[in-house]
PDB file of C-alpha atoms in Angstrom:
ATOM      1  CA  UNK B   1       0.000   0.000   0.000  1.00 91.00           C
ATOM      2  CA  UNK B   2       2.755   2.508   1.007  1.00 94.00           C
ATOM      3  CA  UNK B   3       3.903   1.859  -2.544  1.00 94.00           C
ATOM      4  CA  UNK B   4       1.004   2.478  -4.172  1.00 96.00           C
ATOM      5  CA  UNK B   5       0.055   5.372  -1.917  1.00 95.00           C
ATOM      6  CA  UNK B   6       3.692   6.871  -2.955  1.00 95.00           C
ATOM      7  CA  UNK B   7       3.580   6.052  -6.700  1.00 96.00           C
ATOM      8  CA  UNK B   8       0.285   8.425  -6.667  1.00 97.00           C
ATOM      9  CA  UNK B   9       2.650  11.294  -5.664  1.00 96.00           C
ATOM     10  CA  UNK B  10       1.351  11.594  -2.203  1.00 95.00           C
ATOM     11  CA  UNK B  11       3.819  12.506  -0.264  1.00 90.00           C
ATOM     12  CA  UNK B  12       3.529  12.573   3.032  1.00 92.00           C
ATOM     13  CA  UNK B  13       1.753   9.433   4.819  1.00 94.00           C
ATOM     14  CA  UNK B  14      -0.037   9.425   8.047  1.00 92.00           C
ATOM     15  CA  UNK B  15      -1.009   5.910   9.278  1.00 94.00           C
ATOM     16  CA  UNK B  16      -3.626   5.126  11.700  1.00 94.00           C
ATOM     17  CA  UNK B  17      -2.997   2.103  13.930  1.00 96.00           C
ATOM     18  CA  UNK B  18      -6.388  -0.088  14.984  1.00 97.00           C
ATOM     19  CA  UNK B  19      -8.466   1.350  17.710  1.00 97.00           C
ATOM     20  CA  UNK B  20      -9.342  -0.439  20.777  1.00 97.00           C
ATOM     21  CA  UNK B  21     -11.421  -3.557  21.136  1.00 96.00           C
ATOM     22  CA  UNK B  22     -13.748  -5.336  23.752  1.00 95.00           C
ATOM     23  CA  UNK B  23     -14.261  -8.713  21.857  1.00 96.00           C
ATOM     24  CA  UNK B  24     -13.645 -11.811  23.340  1.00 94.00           C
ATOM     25  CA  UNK B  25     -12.610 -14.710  20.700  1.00 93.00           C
ATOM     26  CA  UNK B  26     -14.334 -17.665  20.829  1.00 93.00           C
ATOM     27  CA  UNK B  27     -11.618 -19.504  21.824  1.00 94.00           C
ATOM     28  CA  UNK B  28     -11.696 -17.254  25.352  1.00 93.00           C
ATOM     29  CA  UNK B  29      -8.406 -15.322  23.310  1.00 93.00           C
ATOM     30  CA  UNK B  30      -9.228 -11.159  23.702  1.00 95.00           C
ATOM     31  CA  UNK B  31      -9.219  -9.810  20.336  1.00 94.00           C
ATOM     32  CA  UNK B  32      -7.645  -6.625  21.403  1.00 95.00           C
ATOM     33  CA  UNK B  33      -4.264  -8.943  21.982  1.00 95.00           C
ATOM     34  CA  UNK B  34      -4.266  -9.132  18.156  1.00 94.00           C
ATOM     35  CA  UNK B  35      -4.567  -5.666  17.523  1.00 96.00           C
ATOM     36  CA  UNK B  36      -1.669  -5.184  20.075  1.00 97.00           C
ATOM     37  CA  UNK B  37       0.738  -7.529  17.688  1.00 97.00           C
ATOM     38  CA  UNK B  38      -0.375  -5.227  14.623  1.00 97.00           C
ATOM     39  CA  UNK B  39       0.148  -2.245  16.414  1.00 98.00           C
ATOM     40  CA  UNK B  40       3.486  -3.306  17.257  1.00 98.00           C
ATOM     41  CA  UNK B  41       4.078  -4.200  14.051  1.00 98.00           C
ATOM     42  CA  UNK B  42       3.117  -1.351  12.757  1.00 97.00           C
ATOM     43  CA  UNK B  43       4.589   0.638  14.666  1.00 97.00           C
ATOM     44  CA  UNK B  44       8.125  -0.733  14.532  1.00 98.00           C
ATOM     45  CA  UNK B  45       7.816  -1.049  10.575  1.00 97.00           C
ATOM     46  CA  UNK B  46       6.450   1.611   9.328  1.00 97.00           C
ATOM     47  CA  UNK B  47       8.554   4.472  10.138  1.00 97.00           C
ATOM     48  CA  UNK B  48      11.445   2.717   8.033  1.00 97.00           C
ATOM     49  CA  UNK B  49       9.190   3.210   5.375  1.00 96.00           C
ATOM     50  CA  UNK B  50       8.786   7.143   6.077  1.00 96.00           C
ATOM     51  CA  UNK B  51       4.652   6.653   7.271  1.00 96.00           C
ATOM     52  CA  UNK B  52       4.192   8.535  10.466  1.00 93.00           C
ATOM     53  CA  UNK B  53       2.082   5.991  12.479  1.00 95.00           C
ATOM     54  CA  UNK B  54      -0.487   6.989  15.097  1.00 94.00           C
ATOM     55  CA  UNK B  55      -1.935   5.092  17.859  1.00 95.00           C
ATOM     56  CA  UNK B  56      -5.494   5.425  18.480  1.00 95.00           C
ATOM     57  CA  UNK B  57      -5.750   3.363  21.315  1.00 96.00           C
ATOM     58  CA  UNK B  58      -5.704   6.639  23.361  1.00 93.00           C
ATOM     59  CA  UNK B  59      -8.586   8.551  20.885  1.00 94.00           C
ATOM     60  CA  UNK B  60     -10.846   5.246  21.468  1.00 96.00           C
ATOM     61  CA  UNK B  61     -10.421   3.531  24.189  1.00 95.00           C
ATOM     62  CA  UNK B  62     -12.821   5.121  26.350  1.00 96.00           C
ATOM     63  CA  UNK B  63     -15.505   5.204  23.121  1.00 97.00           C
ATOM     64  CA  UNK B  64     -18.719   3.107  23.318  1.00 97.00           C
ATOM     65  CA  UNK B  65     -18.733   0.231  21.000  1.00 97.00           C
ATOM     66  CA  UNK B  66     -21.509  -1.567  19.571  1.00 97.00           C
ATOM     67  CA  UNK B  67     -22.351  -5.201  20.953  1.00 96.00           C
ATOM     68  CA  UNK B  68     -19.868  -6.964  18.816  1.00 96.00           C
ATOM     69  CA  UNK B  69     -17.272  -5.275  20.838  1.00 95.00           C
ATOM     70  CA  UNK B  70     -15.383  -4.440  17.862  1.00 96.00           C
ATOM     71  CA  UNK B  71     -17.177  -1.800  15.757  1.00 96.00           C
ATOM     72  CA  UNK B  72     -18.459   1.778  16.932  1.00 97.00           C
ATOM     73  CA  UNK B  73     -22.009   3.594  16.956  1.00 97.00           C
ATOM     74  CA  UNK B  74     -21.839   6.741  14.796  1.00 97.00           C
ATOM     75  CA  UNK B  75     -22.182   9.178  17.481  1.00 97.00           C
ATOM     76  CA  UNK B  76     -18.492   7.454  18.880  1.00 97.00           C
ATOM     77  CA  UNK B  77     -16.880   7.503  15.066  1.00 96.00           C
ATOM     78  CA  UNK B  78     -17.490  11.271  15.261  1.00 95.00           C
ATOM     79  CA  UNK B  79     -16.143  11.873  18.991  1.00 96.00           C
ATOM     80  CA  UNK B  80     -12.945   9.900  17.518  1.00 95.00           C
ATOM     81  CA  UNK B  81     -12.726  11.725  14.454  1.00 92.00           C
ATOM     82  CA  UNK B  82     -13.255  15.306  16.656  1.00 92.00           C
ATOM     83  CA  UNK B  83     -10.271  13.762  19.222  1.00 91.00           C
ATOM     84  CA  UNK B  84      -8.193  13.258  16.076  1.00 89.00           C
ATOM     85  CA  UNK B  85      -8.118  17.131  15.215  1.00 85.00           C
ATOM     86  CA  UNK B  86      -8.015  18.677  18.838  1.00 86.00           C
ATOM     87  CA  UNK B  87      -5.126  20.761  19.986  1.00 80.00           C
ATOM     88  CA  UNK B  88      -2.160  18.676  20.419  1.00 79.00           C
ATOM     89  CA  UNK B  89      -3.677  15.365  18.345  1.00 81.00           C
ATOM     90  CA  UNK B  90      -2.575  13.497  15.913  1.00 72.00           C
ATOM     91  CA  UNK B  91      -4.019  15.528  13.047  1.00 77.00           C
ATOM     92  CA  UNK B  92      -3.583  19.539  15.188  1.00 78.00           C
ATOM     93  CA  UNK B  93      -1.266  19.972  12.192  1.00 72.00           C
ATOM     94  CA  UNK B  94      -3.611  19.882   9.617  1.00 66.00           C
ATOM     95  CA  UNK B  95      -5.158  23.099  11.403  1.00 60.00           C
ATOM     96  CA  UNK B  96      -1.925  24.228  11.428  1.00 59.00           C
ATOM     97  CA  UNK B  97      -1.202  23.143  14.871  1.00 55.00           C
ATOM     98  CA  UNK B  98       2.320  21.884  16.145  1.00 54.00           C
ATOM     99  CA  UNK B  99       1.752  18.088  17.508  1.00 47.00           C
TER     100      UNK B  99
END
């Protein structure tokens, strides 16, 4: 993807790591332990790539999820995508904010 992305002459990448989870696997296995192993992942790999990667563990977290423990109402997509442009977020410096 960062390829691709790059090829289309965008240059600058941000990357949004998975947000927070609540689901239980059925094998008893918390799903949010697999997010943790992409978000290390990511984390560690894609800066050698030049992609600034953000967690949003912090921006959703505390955000109510639907039943499935796993996706979000709308009402918490739109506090999360608020968070992600407040002063000092991930995105402040597409308001021309400093992060």
């Amino acid at each position: 993807w960062v390829d691709t992305i790059k090829a289309a002459g965008v240059s600058e990448i941000k990357w949004f790591g998975p947000s927070y989870a609540t689901k239980i696997l059925t094998n008893g296995t918390p799903y949010e332990t697999r997010r943790q192993r992409i978000r290390d992942w990511q984390s560690a790999y894609l800066p050698t790539l030049g992609v600034s990667w953000y967690d949003m563990v912090p921006y959703t977290k505390n955000l109510t999820l639907k039943d499935d423990g796993v996706h979000f109402p709308a009402a918490s997509y739109s506090t999360w995508a608020q968070s992600l442009f407040a002063h000092g977020s991930a995105l402040a410096s597409v308001r021309g904010e400093e992060t």
